[in-house]
PDB file of C-alpha atoms in Angstrom:
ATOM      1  CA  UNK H   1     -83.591 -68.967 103.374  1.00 92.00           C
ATOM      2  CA  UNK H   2     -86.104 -66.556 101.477  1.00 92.00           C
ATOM      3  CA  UNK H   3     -86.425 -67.087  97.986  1.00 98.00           C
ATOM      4  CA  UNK H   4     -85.989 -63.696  95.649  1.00 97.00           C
ATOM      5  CA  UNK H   5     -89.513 -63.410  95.422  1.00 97.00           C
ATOM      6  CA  UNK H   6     -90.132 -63.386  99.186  1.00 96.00           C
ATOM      7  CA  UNK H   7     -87.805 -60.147  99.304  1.00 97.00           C
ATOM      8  CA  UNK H   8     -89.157 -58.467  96.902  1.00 98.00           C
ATOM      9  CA  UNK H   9     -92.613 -59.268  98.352  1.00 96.00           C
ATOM     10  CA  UNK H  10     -90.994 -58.078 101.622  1.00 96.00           C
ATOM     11  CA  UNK H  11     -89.312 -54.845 100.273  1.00 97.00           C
ATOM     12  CA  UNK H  12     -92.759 -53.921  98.192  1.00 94.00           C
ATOM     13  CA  UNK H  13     -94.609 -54.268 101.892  1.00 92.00           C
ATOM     14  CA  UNK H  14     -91.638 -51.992 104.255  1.00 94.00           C
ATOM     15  CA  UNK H  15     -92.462 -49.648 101.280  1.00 94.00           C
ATOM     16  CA  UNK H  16     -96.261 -49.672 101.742  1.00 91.00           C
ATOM     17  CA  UNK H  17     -95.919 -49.593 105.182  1.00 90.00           C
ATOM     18  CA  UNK H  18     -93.489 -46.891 105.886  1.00 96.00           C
ATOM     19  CA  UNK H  19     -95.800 -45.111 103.324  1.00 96.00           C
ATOM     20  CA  UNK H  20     -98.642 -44.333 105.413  1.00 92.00           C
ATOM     21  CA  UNK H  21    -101.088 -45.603 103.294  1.00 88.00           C
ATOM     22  CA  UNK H  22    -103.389 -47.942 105.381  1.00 89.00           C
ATOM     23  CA  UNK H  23    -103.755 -51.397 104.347  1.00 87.00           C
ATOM     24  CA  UNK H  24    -106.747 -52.491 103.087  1.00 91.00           C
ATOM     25  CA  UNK H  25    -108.783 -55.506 104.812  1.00 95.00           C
ATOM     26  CA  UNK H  26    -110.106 -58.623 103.936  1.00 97.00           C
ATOM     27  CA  UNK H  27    -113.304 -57.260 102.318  1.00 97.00           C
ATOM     28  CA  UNK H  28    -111.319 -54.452 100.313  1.00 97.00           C
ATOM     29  CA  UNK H  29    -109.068 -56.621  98.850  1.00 96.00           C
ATOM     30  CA  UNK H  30    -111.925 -58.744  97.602  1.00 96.00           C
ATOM     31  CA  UNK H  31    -114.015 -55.700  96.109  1.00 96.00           C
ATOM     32  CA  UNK H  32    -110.612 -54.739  94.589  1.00 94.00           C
ATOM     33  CA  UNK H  33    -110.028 -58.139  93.241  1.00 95.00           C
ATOM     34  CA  UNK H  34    -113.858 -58.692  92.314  1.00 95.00           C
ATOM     35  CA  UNK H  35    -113.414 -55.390  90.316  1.00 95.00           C
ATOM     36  CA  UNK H  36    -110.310 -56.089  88.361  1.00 95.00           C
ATOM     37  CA  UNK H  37    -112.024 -59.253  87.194  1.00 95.00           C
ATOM     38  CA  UNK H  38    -114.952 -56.958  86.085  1.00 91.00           C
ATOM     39  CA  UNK H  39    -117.374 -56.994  88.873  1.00 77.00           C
ATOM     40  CA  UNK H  40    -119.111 -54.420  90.311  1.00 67.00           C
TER      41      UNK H  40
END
């Protein structure tokens, strides 16, 4: 059983993916996050 939020979270990532944008990797995400927090 999947919970609501794990289809949404599922839906928002066949979106993503069918997209074309490539997904971003483990050092992206945290330079994204890092930023958003107001890093550098």
């Amino acid at each position: 059983m999947v919970s609501p939020l794990g289809r949404d979270l599922s839906k928002i990532a066949q979106r993503i993916a069918s997209s074309g944008i490539k997904p971003l990797n483990r050092r992206e995400v945290a330079r994204e996050v890092s930023e958003r927090r107001g890093g550098r």
